[in-house]
Tab-separated table of C-alpha atoms and ligand atoms in Angstrom:
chain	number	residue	atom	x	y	z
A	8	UNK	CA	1.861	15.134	-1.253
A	9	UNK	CA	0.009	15.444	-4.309
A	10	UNK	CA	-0.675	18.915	-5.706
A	11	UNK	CA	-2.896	18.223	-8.708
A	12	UNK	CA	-3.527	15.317	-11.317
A	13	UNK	CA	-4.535	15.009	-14.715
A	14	UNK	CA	-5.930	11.558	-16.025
A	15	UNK	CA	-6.739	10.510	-19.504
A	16	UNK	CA	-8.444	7.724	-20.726
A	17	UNK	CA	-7.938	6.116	-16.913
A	18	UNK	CA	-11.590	4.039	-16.392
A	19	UNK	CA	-14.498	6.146	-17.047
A	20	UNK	CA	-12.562	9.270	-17.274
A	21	UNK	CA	-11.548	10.620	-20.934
A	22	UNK	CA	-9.879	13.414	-19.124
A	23	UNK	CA	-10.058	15.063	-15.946
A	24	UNK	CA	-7.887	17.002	-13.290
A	25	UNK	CA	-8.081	17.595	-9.093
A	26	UNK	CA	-5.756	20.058	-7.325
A	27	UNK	CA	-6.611	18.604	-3.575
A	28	UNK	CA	-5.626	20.954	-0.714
A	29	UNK	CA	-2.820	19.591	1.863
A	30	UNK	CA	-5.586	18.845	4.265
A	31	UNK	CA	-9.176	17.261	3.775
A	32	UNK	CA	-10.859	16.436	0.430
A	33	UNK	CA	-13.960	14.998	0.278
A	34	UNK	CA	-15.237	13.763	-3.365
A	35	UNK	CA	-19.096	13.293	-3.895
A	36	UNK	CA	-20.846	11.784	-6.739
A	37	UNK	CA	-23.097	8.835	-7.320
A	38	UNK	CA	-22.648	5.028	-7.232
A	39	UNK	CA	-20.568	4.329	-10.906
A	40	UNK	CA	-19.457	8.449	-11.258
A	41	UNK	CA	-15.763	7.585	-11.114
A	42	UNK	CA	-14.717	8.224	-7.053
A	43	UNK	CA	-12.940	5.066	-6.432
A	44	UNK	CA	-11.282	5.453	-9.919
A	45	UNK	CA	-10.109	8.979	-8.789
A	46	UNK	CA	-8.409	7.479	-5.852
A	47	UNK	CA	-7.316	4.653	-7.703
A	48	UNK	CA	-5.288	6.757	-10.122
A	49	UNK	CA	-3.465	8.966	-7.149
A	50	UNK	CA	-3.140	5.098	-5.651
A	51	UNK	CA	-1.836	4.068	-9.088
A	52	UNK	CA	1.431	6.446	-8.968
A	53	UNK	CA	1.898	5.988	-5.226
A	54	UNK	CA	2.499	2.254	-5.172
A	55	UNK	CA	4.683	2.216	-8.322
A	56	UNK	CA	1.336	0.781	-11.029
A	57	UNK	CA	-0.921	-1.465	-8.440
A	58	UNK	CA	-4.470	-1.101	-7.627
A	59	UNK	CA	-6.449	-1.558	-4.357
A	60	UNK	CA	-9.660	-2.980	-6.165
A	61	UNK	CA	-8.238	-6.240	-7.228
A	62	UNK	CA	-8.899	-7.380	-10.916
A	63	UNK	CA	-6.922	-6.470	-14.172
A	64	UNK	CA	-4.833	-3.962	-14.528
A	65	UNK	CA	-5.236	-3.596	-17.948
A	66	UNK	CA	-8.694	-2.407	-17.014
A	67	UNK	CA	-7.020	0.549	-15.913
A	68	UNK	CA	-7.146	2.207	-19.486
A	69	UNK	CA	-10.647	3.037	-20.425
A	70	UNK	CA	-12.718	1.148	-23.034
A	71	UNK	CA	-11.621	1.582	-26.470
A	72	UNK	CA	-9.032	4.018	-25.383
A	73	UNK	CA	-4.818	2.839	-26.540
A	74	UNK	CA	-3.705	4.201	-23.178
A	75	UNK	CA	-4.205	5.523	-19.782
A	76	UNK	CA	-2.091	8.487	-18.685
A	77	UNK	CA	-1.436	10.105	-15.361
A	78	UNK	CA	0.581	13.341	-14.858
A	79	UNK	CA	0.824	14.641	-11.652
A	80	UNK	CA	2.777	17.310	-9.551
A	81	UNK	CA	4.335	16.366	-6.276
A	82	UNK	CA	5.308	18.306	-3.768
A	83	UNK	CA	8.193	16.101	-1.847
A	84	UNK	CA	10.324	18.190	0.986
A	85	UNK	CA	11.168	22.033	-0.621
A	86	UNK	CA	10.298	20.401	-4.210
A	87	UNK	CA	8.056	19.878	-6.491
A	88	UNK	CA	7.951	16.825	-9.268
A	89	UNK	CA	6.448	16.063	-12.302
A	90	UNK	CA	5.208	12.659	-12.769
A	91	UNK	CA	3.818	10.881	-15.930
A	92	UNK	CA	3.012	7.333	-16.053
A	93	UNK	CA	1.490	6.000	-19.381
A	94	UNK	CA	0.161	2.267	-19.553
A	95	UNK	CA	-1.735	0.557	-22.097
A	96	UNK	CA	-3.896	-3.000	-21.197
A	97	UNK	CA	-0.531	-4.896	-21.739
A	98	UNK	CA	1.403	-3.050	-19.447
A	99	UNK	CA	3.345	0.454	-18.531
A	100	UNK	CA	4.734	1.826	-21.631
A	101	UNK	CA	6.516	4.857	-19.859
A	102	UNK	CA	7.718	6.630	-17.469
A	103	UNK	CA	8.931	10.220	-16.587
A	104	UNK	CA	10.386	11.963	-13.617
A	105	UNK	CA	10.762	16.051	-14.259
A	106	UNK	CA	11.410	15.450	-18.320
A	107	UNK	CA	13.639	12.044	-17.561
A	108	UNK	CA	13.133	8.623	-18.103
A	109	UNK	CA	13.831	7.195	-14.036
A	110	UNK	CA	15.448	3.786	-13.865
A	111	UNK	CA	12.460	2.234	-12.042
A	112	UNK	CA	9.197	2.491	-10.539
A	113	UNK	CA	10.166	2.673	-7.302
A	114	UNK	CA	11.439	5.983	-8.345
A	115	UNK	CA	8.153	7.678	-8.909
A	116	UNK	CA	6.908	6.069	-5.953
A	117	UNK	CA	9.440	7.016	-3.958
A	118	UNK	CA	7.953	10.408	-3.891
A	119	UNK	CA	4.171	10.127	-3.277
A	120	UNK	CA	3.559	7.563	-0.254
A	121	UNK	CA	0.196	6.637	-0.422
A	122	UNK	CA	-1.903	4.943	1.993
A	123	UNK	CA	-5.832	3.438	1.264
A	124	UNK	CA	-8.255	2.705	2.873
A	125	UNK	CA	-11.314	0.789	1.030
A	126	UNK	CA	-13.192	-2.209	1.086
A	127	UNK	CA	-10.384	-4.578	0.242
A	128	UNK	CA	-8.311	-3.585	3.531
A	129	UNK	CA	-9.844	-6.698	4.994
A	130	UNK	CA	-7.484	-8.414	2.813
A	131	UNK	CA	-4.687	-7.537	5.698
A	132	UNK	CA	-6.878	-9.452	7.832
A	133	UNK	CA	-8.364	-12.475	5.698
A	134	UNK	CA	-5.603	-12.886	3.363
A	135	UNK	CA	-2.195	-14.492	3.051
A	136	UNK	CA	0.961	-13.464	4.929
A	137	UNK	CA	2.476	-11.970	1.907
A	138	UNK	CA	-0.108	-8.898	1.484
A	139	UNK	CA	1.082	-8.388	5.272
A	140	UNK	CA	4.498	-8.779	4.978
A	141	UNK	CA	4.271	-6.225	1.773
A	142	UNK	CA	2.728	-3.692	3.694
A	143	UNK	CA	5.053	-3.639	6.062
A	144	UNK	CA	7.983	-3.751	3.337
A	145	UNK	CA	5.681	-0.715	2.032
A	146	UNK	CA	6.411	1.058	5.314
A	147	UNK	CA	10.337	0.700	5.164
A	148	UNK	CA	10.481	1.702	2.152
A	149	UNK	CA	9.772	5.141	2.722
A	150	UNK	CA	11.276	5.166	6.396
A	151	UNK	CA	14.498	3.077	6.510
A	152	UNK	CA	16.994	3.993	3.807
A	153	UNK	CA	19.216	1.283	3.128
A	154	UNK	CA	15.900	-1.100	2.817
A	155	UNK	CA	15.437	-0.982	-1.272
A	156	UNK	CA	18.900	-1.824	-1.605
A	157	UNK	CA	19.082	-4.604	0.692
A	158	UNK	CA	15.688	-5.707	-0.454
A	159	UNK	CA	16.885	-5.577	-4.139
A	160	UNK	CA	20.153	-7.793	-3.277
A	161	UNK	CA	17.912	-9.827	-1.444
A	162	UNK	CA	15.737	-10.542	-4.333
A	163	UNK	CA	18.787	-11.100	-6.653
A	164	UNK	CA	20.093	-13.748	-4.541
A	165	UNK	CA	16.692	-15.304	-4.392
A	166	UNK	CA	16.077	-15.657	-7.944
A	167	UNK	CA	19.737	-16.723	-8.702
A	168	UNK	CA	19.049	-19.486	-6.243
A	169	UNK	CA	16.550	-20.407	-7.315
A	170	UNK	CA	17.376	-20.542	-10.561
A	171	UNK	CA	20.352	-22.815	-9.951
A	172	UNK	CA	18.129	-25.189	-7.825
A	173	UNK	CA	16.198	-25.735	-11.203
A	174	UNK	CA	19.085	-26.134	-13.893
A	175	UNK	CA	19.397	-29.362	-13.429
A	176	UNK	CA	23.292	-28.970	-12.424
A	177	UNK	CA	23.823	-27.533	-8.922
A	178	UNK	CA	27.546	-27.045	-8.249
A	179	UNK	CA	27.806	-27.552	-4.472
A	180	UNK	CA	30.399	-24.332	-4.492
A	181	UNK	CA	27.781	-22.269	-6.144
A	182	UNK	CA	24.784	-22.873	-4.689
A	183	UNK	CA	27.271	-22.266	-1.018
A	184	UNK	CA	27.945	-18.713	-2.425
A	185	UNK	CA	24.276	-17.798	-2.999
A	186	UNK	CA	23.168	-19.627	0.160
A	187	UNK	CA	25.765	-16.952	1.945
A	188	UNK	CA	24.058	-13.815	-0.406
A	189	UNK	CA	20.569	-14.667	0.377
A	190	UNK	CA	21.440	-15.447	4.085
A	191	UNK	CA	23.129	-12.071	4.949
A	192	UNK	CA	20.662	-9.839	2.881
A	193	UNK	CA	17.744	-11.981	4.821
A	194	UNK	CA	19.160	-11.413	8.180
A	195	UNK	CA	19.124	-7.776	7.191
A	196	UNK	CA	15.890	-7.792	6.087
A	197	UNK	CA	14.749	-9.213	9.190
A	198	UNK	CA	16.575	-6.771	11.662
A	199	UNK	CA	15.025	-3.959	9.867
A	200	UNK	CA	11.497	-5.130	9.774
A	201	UNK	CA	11.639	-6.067	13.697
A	202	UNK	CA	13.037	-2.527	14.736
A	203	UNK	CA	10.062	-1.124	12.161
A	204	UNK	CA	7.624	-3.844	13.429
A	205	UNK	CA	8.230	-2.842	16.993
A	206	UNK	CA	7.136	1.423	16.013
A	207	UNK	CA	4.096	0.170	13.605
A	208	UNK	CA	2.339	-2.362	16.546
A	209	UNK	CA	3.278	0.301	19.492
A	210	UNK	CA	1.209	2.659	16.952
A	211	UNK	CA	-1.268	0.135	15.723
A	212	UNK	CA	-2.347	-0.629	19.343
A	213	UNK	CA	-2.791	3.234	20.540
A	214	UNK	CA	-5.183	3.701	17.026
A	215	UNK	CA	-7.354	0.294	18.413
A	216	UNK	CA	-7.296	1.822	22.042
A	217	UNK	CA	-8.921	4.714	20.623
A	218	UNK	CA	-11.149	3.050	17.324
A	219	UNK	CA	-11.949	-0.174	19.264
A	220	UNK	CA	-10.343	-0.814	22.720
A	221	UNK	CA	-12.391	-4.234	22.676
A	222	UNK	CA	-9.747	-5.261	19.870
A	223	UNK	CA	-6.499	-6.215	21.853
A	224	UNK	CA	-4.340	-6.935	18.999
A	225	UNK	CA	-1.002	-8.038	18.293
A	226	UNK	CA	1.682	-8.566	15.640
A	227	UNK	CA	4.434	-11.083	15.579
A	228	UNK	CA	6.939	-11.568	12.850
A	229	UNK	CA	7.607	-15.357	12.114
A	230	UNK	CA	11.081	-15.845	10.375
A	231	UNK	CA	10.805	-19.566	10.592
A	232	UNK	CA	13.905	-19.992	12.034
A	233	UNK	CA	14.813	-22.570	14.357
A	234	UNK	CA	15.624	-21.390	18.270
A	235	UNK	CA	19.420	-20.416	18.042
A	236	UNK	CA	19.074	-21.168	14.483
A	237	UNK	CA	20.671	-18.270	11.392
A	238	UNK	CA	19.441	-18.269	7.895
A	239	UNK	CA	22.693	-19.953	7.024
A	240	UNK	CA	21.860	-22.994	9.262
A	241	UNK	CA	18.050	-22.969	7.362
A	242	UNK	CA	19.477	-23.094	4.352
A	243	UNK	CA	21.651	-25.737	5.005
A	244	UNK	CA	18.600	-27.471	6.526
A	245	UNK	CA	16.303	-27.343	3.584
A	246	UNK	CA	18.516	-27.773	0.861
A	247	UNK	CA	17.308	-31.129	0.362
A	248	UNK	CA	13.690	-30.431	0.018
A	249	UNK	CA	15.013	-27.006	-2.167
A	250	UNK	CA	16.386	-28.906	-4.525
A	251	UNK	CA	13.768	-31.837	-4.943
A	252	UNK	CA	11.595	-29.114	-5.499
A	253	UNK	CA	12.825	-26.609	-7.019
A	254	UNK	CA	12.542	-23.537	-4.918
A	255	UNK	CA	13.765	-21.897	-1.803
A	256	UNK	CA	12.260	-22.183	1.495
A	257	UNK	CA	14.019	-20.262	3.534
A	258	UNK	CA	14.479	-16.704	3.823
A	259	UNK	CA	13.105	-12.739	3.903
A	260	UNK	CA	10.612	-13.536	1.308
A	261	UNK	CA	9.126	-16.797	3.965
A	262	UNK	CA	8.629	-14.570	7.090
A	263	UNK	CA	5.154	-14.714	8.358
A	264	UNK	CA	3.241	-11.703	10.227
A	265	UNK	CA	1.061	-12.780	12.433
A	266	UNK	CA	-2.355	-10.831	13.159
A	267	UNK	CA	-3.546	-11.850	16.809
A	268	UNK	CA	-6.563	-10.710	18.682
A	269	UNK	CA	-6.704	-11.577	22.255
A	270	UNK	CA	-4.073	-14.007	21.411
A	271	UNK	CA	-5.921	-15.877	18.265
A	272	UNK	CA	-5.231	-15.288	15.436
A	273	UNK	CA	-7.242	-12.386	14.216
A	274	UNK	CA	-8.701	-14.193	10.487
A	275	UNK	CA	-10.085	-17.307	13.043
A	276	UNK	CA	-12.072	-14.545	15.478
A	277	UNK	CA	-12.915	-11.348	14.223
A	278	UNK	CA	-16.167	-10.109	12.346
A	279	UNK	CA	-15.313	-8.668	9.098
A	280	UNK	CA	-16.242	-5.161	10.626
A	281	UNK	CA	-13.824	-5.828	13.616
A	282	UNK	CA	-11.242	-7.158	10.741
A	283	UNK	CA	-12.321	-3.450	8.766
A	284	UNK	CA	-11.220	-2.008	12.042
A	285	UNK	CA	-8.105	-3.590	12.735
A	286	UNK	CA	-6.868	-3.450	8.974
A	287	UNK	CA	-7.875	0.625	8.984
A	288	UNK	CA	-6.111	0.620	12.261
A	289	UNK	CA	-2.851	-0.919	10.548
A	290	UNK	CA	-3.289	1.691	7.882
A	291	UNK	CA	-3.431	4.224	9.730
A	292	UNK	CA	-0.901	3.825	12.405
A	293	UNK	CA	1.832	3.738	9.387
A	294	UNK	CA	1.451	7.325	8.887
A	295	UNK	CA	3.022	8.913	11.816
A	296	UNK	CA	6.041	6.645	11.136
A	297	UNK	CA	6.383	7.757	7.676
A	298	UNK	CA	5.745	11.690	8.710
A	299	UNK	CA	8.344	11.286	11.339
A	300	UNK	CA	10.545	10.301	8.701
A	301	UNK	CA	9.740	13.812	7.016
A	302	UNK	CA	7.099	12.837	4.514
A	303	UNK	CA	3.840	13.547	4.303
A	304	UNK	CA	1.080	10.980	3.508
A	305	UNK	CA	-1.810	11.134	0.570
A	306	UNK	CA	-4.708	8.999	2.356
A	307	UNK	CA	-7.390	8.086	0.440
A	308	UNK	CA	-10.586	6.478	1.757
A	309	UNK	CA	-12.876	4.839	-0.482
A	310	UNK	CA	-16.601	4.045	0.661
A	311	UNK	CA	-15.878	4.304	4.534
A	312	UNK	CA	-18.867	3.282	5.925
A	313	UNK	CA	-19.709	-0.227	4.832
A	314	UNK	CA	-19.685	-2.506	7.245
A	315	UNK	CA	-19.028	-0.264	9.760
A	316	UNK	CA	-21.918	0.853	12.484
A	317	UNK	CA	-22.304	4.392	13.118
A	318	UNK	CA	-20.426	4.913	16.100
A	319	UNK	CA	-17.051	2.897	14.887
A	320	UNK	CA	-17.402	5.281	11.543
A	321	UNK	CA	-18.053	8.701	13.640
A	322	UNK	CA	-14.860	8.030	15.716
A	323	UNK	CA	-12.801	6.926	12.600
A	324	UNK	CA	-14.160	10.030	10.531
A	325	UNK	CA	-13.407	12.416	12.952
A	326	UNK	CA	-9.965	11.170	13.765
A	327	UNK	CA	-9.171	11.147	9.864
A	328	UNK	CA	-10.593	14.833	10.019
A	329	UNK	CA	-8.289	15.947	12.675
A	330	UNK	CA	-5.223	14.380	10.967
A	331	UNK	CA	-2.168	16.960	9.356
A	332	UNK	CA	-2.126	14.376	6.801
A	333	UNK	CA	-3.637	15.037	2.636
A	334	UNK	CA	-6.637	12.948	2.942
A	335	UNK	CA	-9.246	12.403	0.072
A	336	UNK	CA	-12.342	10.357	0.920
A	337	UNK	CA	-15.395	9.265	-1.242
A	338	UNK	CA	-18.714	9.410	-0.183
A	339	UNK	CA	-21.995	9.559	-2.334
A	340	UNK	CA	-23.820	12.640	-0.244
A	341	UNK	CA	-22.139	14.361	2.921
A	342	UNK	CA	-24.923	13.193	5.285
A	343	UNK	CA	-22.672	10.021	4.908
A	344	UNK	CA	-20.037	11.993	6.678
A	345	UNK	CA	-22.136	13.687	9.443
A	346	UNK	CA	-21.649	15.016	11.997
A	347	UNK	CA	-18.227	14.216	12.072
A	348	UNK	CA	-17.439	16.411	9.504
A	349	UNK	CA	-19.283	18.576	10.629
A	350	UNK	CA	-19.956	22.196	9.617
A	351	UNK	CA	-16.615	23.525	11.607
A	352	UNK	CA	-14.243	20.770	10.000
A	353	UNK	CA	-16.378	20.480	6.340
A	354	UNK	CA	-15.803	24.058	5.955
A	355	UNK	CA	-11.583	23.725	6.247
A	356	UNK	CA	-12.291	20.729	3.616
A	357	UNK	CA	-12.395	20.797	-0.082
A	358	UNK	CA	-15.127	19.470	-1.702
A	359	UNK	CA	-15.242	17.821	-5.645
A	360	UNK	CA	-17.975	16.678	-7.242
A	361	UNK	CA	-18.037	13.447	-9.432
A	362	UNK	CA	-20.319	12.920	-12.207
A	363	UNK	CA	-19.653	10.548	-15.231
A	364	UNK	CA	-15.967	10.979	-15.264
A	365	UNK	CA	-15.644	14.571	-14.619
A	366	UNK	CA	-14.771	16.361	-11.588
A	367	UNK	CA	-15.724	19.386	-10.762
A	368	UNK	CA	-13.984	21.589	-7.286
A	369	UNK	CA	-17.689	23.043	-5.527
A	370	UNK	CA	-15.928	24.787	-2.182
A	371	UNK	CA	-13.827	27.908	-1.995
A	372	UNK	CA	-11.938	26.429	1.054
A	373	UNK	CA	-8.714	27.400	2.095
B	27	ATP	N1	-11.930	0.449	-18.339
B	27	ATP	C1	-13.053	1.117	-18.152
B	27	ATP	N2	-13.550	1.887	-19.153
B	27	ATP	C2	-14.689	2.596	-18.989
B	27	ATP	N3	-15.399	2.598	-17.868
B	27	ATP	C3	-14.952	1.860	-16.842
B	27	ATP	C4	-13.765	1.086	-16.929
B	27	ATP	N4	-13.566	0.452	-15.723
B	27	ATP	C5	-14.598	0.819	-14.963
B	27	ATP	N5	-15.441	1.653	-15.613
B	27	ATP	C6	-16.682	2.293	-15.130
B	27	ATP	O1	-16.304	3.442	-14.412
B	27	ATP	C7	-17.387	3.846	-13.583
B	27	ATP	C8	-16.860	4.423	-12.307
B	27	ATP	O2	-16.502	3.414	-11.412
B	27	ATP	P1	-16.068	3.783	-9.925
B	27	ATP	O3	-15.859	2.486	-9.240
B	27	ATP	O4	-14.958	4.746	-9.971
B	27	ATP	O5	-17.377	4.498	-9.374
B	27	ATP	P2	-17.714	5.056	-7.926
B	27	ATP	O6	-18.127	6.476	-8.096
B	27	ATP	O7	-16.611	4.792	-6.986
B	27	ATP	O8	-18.975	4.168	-7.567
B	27	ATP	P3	-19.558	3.591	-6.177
B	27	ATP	O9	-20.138	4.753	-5.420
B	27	ATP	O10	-20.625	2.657	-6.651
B	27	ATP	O11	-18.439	2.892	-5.468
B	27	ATP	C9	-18.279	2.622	-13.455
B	27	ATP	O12	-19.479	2.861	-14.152
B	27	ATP	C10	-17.477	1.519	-14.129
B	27	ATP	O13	-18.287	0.571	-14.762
């Protein structure tokens, strides 16, 4: 959970901080004040340097400025971590964990799971099978232990593999002893995303009873695998084609989730606000899996109510308001909110306001 963040030179902001409480934020300001670059900062450390708008990164660092930098305290279990993250356009130029340079960025991110929720979410919906399959990976990541390692090996093998299949000179003994690397850490892969698939759709589909019980959706992992067939028996299958071309079809980083919605798939039916719904609804049902696994969520929600009518965005307020989770949403005026947050729940919440990169805390809530 986050306890406060500074930003320099991060989009409009030349500097700025936010202490959010453990419960409900709410950040107000006007179109082009900075809210969505707030979140996107908190969003930024979170998911190890991406960004849920889309676009450049190196946009990130504000105009004319050498460098963004983020420093934030975490509270994670009994402790409490200090974060910094510096990156300039061309990329992150460093890192620290309490002092320390950490080995990777998984590291940092380790320690702040973020979830968001903002116009883009769709994407879960509309886009490929890789954003899904990612945000599933997202969720093990933080629940299942052994899944970075076996994700890392995984990707090892992969690239090894692949790079043999593209030197030109493929020794048949080689190429065996990756096949056997990529096919174990796959299978892995795979047994830990069913068991984790099987808790996120059981969650996914009590959120939809309650946010749209029109929406009867399910999720269905596609390995590609032949009936009876293992990843080493793929591999031997597609070798062929894997070497003509030069890459690896089969394996953890192939697997398909399927979206459904009364059995078709959900990007060939839905309205984008039913897809909003569902996406949300995804988002959402993640973070009882990763509080059972001790942790407590940051959710941010970025310009909730577009393309959502009232009632859908009452009942999704209001359940966001009840959460235990730390949740920061954007709005541009609290009518926006109303009357789900009402006065009883808008007291408890603490309220920033936005305006040309700089926040200011206008609530003396809890
Ligand atoms: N690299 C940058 N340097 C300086 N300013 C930037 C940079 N990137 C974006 N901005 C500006 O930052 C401002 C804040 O954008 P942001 O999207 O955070 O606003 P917002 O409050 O969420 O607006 P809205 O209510 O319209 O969604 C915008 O005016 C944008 O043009």
């Amino acid at each position: 959970m986050l306890a406060d963040l500074r930003l320099t030179d991060f989009r409009n902001y030349r500097e700025a901080e936010i202490a959010p409480s453990s419960g409900l934020n709410i950040i107000l300001g006007d179109n082009g004040s900075g809210k969505t670059s707030l979140l996107e900062a908190i969003y930024f450390i979170g998911s190890g340097g991406r960004s849920f708008r889309g676009g450049r990164l190196s946009r990130l660092v504000r105009d004319g400025a050498e460098a963004a930098t983020l420093f934030a305290r975490v509270d994670h279990g009994e402790h409490q971590h200090r974060l910094g993250i510096r990156r300039a356009p061309s990329g992150i130029e460093s890192l620290k964990l309490n002092g320390a340079t950490p080995g990777a960025l998984s590291d940092v991110a380790v320690l702040l799971p973020v979830l968001a929720l903002h116009p883009q979410s769709v994407d879960l919906v509309f886009g490929p099978s890789a954003l899904r399959r990612r945000f599933l990976d997202w969720g093990m990541f933080h629940v299942e232990h052994s899944f970075l390692a076996t994700w890392k090996e995984a990707n090892a093998a992969l690239k090894q593999r692949n790079a043999l299949l593209r030197s030109g000179r493929v020794s048949p003994r080689e190429l065996r002893y990756w096949d056997q690397k990529l096919a174990a850490s796959s299978g892995s892969i795979e047994q830990l995303r069913s068991g984790y698939l099987a808790r996120l759709k059981a969650r996914w589909q009590s959120v939809l009873a309650m946010l749209a019980p029109e929406l009867k959706g399910g999720l269905v992992l596609q390995t590609g695998l032949r009936d009876g067939e293992s990843y080493l028996d793929a591999l031997a299958r597609t070798r062929d084609e894997d070497l003509r071309r030069g890459f690896t079809h089969t394996g953890f980083h192939r697997s398909e989730l399927k979206m459904t919605v009364g059995g078709t798939l959900a990007r060939d039916r839905v309205s984008r606000g039913q897809a909003k719904i569902l996406a949300y609804g995804l988002v959402l049902a993640q973070l009882p899996l990763i509080e059972e696994a001790g942790k407590i969520c940051t959710l941010l929600v970025d310009d909730l109510g577009s393309e959502l009518d009232h009632e859908h965005r009452m009942t999704l307020l209001r359940f966001l308001a009840a959460g235990s989770h730390q949740t920061l949403i954007t709005a541009v005026d609290r009518n926006q909110l109303a009357p789900a947050v009402d006065e009883k729940t808008g007291a408890a919440a603490r309220l920033f306001h936005v305006e040309h990169g700089r926040v200011q805390r206008i609530s003396d809530d809890p």
